[in-house]
mmCIF file of C-alpha atoms in Angstrom:
data_model
loop_
_atom_site.group_PDB
_atom_site.id
_atom_site.type_symbol
_atom_site.label_atom_id
_atom_site.label_comp_id
_atom_site.label_asym_id
_atom_site.label_seq_id
_atom_site.Cartn_x
_atom_site.Cartn_y
_atom_site.Cartn_z
ATOM 1 C CA UNK H 375 0.019 0.001 0.055
ATOM 2 C CA UNK H 376 2.927 2.290 0.612
ATOM 3 C CA UNK H 377 3.960 2.171 -3.035
ATOM 4 C CA UNK H 378 0.399 2.902 -4.172
ATOM 5 C CA UNK H 379 0.186 5.831 -1.676
ATOM 6 C CA UNK H 380 3.568 7.205 -2.900
ATOM 7 C CA UNK H 381 2.559 7.010 -6.661
ATOM 8 C CA UNK H 382 -0.798 8.835 -5.746
ATOM 9 C CA UNK H 383 1.241 11.450 -4.051
ATOM 10 C CA UNK H 384 3.572 11.807 -6.994
ATOM 11 C CA UNK H 385 0.749 12.153 -9.338
ATOM 12 C CA UNK H 386 -1.013 14.675 -7.242
ATOM 13 C CA UNK H 387 2.058 16.899 -6.873
ATOM 14 C CA UNK H 388 2.346 17.261 -10.599
ATOM 15 C CA UNK H 389 -1.350 17.307 -11.509
ATOM 16 C CA UNK H 390 -1.980 20.987 -11.334
ATOM 17 C CA UNK H 391 1.195 21.892 -13.334
ATOM 18 C CA UNK H 392 0.285 19.462 -16.005
ATOM 19 C CA UNK H 393 -3.198 21.030 -16.192
ATOM 20 C CA UNK H 394 -1.681 24.500 -16.565
ATOM 21 C CA UNK H 395 0.785 23.385 -19.080
ATOM 22 C CA UNK H 396 -2.004 21.667 -21.145
ATOM 23 C CA UNK H 397 -4.410 24.547 -21.294
ATOM 24 C CA UNK H 398 -1.694 27.108 -21.973
ATOM 25 C CA UNK H 399 -0.524 25.074 -24.930
ATOM 26 C CA UNK H 400 -3.960 24.944 -26.497
ATOM 27 C CA UNK H 401 -3.999 28.900 -26.884
ATOM 28 C CA UNK H 402 -7.081 30.949 -26.704
ATOM 29 C CA UNK H 403 -9.793 30.514 -25.876
ATOM 30 C CA UNK H 404 -8.724 27.935 -23.390
ATOM 31 C CA UNK H 405 -6.690 30.021 -20.775
ATOM 32 C CA UNK H 406 -9.283 32.840 -20.616
ATOM 33 C CA UNK H 407 -12.372 30.535 -20.343
ATOM 34 C CA UNK H 408 -11.139 27.718 -18.028
ATOM 35 C CA UNK H 409 -14.445 27.137 -16.171
ATOM 36 C CA UNK H 410 -16.421 26.785 -19.359
ATOM 37 C CA UNK H 411 -13.900 24.847 -21.367
ATOM 38 C CA UNK H 412 -11.921 22.971 -18.888
ATOM 39 C CA UNK H 413 -14.341 22.108 -16.033
ATOM 40 C CA UNK H 414 -14.263 18.503 -14.969
ATOM 41 C CA UNK H 415 -17.436 17.576 -16.656
ATOM 42 C CA UNK H 416 -16.577 13.998 -17.564
ATOM 43 C CA UNK H 417 -19.902 12.260 -17.523
ATOM 44 C CA UNK H 418 -18.811 8.614 -17.923
ATOM 45 C CA UNK H 419 -15.930 8.831 -15.198
ATOM 46 C CA UNK H 420 -15.786 5.784 -12.973
ATOM 47 C CA UNK H 421 -17.174 6.525 -9.364
ATOM 48 C CA UNK H 422 -15.131 6.603 -6.219
ATOM 49 C CA UNK H 423 -16.327 6.157 -2.604
ATOM 50 C CA UNK H 424 -13.640 7.245 -0.125
ATOM 51 C CA UNK H 425 -15.442 5.656 2.798
ATOM 52 C CA UNK H 426 -15.621 2.116 1.526
ATOM 53 C CA UNK H 427 -13.695 -0.952 2.488
ATOM 54 C CA UNK H 428 -10.115 -1.232 1.359
ATOM 55 C CA UNK H 429 -11.016 -3.844 -1.304
ATOM 56 C CA UNK H 430 -13.857 -1.780 -2.759
ATOM 57 C CA UNK H 431 -11.557 1.357 -2.764
ATOM 58 C CA UNK H 432 -8.926 -0.591 -4.620
ATOM 59 C CA UNK H 433 -11.324 -1.950 -7.246
ATOM 60 C CA UNK H 434 -12.734 1.523 -7.870
ATOM 61 C CA UNK H 435 -9.152 2.996 -7.909
ATOM 62 C CA UNK H 436 -8.222 0.423 -10.473
ATOM 63 C CA UNK H 437 -11.222 1.395 -12.766
ATOM 64 C CA UNK H 438 -10.285 5.048 -12.469
ATOM 65 C CA UNK H 439 -6.598 4.596 -13.190
ATOM 66 C CA UNK H 440 -7.407 2.303 -16.213
ATOM 67 C CA UNK H 441 -9.871 4.984 -17.425
ATOM 68 C CA UNK H 442 -7.336 7.800 -16.916
ATOM 69 C CA UNK H 443 -4.409 5.794 -18.440
ATOM 70 C CA UNK H 444 -6.293 5.014 -21.596
ATOM 71 C CA UNK H 445 -7.799 8.692 -21.947
ATOM 72 C CA UNK H 446 -4.341 10.124 -21.409
ATOM 73 C CA UNK H 447 -3.044 7.976 -24.175
ATOM 74 C CA UNK H 448 -5.704 9.622 -26.494
ATOM 75 C CA UNK H 449 -4.716 13.107 -25.200
ATOM 76 C CA UNK H 450 -1.127 12.468 -25.745
ATOM 77 C CA UNK H 451 -1.712 11.047 -29.341
ATOM 78 C CA UNK H 452 -3.832 13.998 -30.130
ATOM 79 C CA UNK H 453 -1.417 16.571 -28.718
ATOM 80 C CA UNK H 454 1.502 15.192 -30.782
ATOM 81 C CA UNK H 455 -0.438 16.145 -33.836
ATOM 82 C CA UNK H 456 -2.135 19.294 -32.686
ATOM 83 C CA UNK H 457 0.863 20.649 -30.797
ATOM 84 C CA UNK H 458 3.975 19.037 -32.335
ATOM 85 C CA UNK H 459 6.462 21.540 -30.786
ATOM 86 C CA UNK H 460 5.058 21.334 -27.261
ATOM 87 C CA UNK H 461 7.899 18.922 -26.230
ATOM 88 C CA UNK H 462 7.566 19.593 -22.439
ATOM 89 C CA UNK H 463 3.748 18.928 -22.571
ATOM 90 C CA UNK H 464 4.417 15.653 -24.408
ATOM 91 C CA UNK H 465 7.013 14.652 -22.046
ATOM 92 C CA UNK H 466 4.840 15.267 -19.000
ATOM 93 C CA UNK H 467 1.879 13.488 -20.461
ATOM 94 C CA UNK H 468 4.049 10.473 -21.136
ATOM 95 C CA UNK H 469 5.560 10.640 -17.742
ATOM 96 C CA UNK H 470 2.238 10.786 -16.101
ATOM 97 C CA UNK H 471 1.047 7.820 -18.282
ATOM 98 C CA UNK H 472 4.003 5.806 -17.161
ATOM 99 C CA UNK H 473 3.275 6.411 -13.433
ATOM 100 C CA UNK H 474 -0.315 5.443 -14.050
ATOM 101 C CA UNK H 475 0.674 2.204 -15.686
ATOM 102 C CA UNK H 476 2.924 1.492 -12.697
ATOM 103 C CA UNK H 477 0.103 2.418 -10.307
ATOM 104 C CA UNK H 478 -2.353 0.168 -12.159
ATOM 105 C CA UNK H 479 0.071 -2.726 -11.929
ATOM 106 C CA UNK H 480 0.546 -2.263 -8.224
ATOM 107 C CA UNK H 481 -3.184 -1.890 -7.539
ATOM 108 C CA UNK H 482 -3.924 -5.132 -9.403
ATOM 109 C CA UNK H 483 -1.003 -6.908 -7.537
ATOM 110 C CA UNK H 484 -2.538 -5.748 -4.108
ATOM 111 C CA UNK H 485 -6.001 -6.922 -5.179
ATOM 112 C CA UNK H 486 -4.738 -10.231 -6.397
ATOM 113 C CA UNK H 487 -2.377 -10.926 -3.425
ATOM 114 C CA UNK H 488 -4.601 -9.852 -0.671
ATOM 115 C CA UNK H 489 -8.231 -10.225 -2.006
ATOM 116 C CA UNK H 490 -7.652 -12.864 -4.648
ATOM 117 C CA UNK H 491 -9.215 -10.496 -7.393
ATOM 118 C CA UNK H 492 -7.468 -11.301 -10.658
ATOM 119 C CA UNK H 493 -9.696 -9.239 -13.030
ATOM 120 C CA UNK H 494 -11.623 -5.964 -12.647
ATOM 121 C CA UNK H 495 -14.072 -4.911 -15.285
ATOM 122 C CA UNK H 496 -13.203 -1.414 -16.669
ATOM 123 C CA UNK H 497 -14.757 1.280 -18.877
ATOM 124 C CA UNK H 498 -12.796 3.703 -21.059
ATOM 125 C CA UNK H 499 -13.436 7.375 -22.154
ATOM 126 C CA UNK H 500 -14.664 8.329 -25.570
ATOM 127 C CA UNK H 501 -12.338 7.762 -28.514
ATOM 128 C CA UNK H 502 -11.355 11.245 -29.695
ATOM 129 C CA UNK H 503 -9.931 10.081 -33.191
ATOM 130 C CA UNK H 504 -13.173 11.288 -34.984
ATOM 131 C CA UNK H 505 -13.472 14.465 -33.221
ATOM 132 C CA UNK H 506 -12.497 17.975 -34.641
ATOM 133 C CA UNK H 507 -9.618 19.873 -33.288
ATOM 134 C CA UNK H 508 -11.478 22.030 -30.844
ATOM 135 C CA UNK H 509 -13.372 19.052 -29.428
ATOM 136 C CA UNK H 510 -10.080 17.147 -28.978
ATOM 137 C CA UNK H 511 -8.517 20.191 -27.112
ATOM 138 C CA UNK H 512 -11.740 20.569 -24.874
ATOM 139 C CA UNK H 513 -12.014 16.804 -24.113
ATOM 140 C CA UNK H 514 -8.398 16.838 -23.176
ATOM 141 C CA UNK H 515 -8.836 19.856 -20.863
ATOM 142 C CA UNK H 516 -11.891 18.495 -19.295
ATOM 143 C CA UNK H 517 -10.049 15.118 -18.645
ATOM 144 C CA UNK H 518 -7.116 17.028 -17.042
ATOM 145 C CA UNK H 519 -9.390 19.111 -14.951
ATOM 146 C CA UNK H 520 -11.114 15.962 -13.680
ATOM 147 C CA UNK H 521 -7.840 14.164 -13.256
ATOM 148 C CA UNK H 522 -6.514 16.990 -10.991
ATOM 149 C CA UNK H 523 -9.654 16.954 -9.024
ATOM 150 C CA UNK H 524 -9.928 13.223 -8.515
ATOM 151 C CA UNK H 525 -6.129 12.490 -7.753
ATOM 152 C CA UNK H 526 -6.445 14.907 -4.921
ATOM 153 C CA UNK H 527 -9.336 13.029 -3.548
ATOM 154 C CA UNK H 528 -7.602 9.642 -4.026
ATOM 155 C CA UNK H 529 -4.552 10.851 -2.083
ATOM 156 C CA UNK H 530 -6.812 11.693 0.829
ATOM 157 C CA UNK H 531 -8.607 8.355 0.741
ATOM 158 C CA UNK H 532 -5.319 6.273 0.727
#
């Protein structure tokens, strides 16, 4: 559990900077309309109940991290096309995705070893490949706004 906690703390410590870097790289109107364009309005996001039993919290954490990892992959892919020169952003998105993959592995390991749970059903965010440029930027911004919010809650719960 210490490793899981440490990874959550690490993600939380960089979440706001990643969010700022992301919306700044998108250009106007994103920086001046954050509430409207980047609010954490992700409707299909997996739920989390901080007051649950450890096993239930770990299953929900696994679902959230799987969702975030896949969604962040879409955001990274889109940003490499939409903002090819934003190397710092690409690097931070990739680094965050790497930490999420490690966290996902650690959570599944804990679930398997302690609770004998070898499989967790997960859902993924919308595929952005068919969206227009503005929608891709907006969905990425909303996702990172939600990420920043939920990681802070997860740190408190673990």
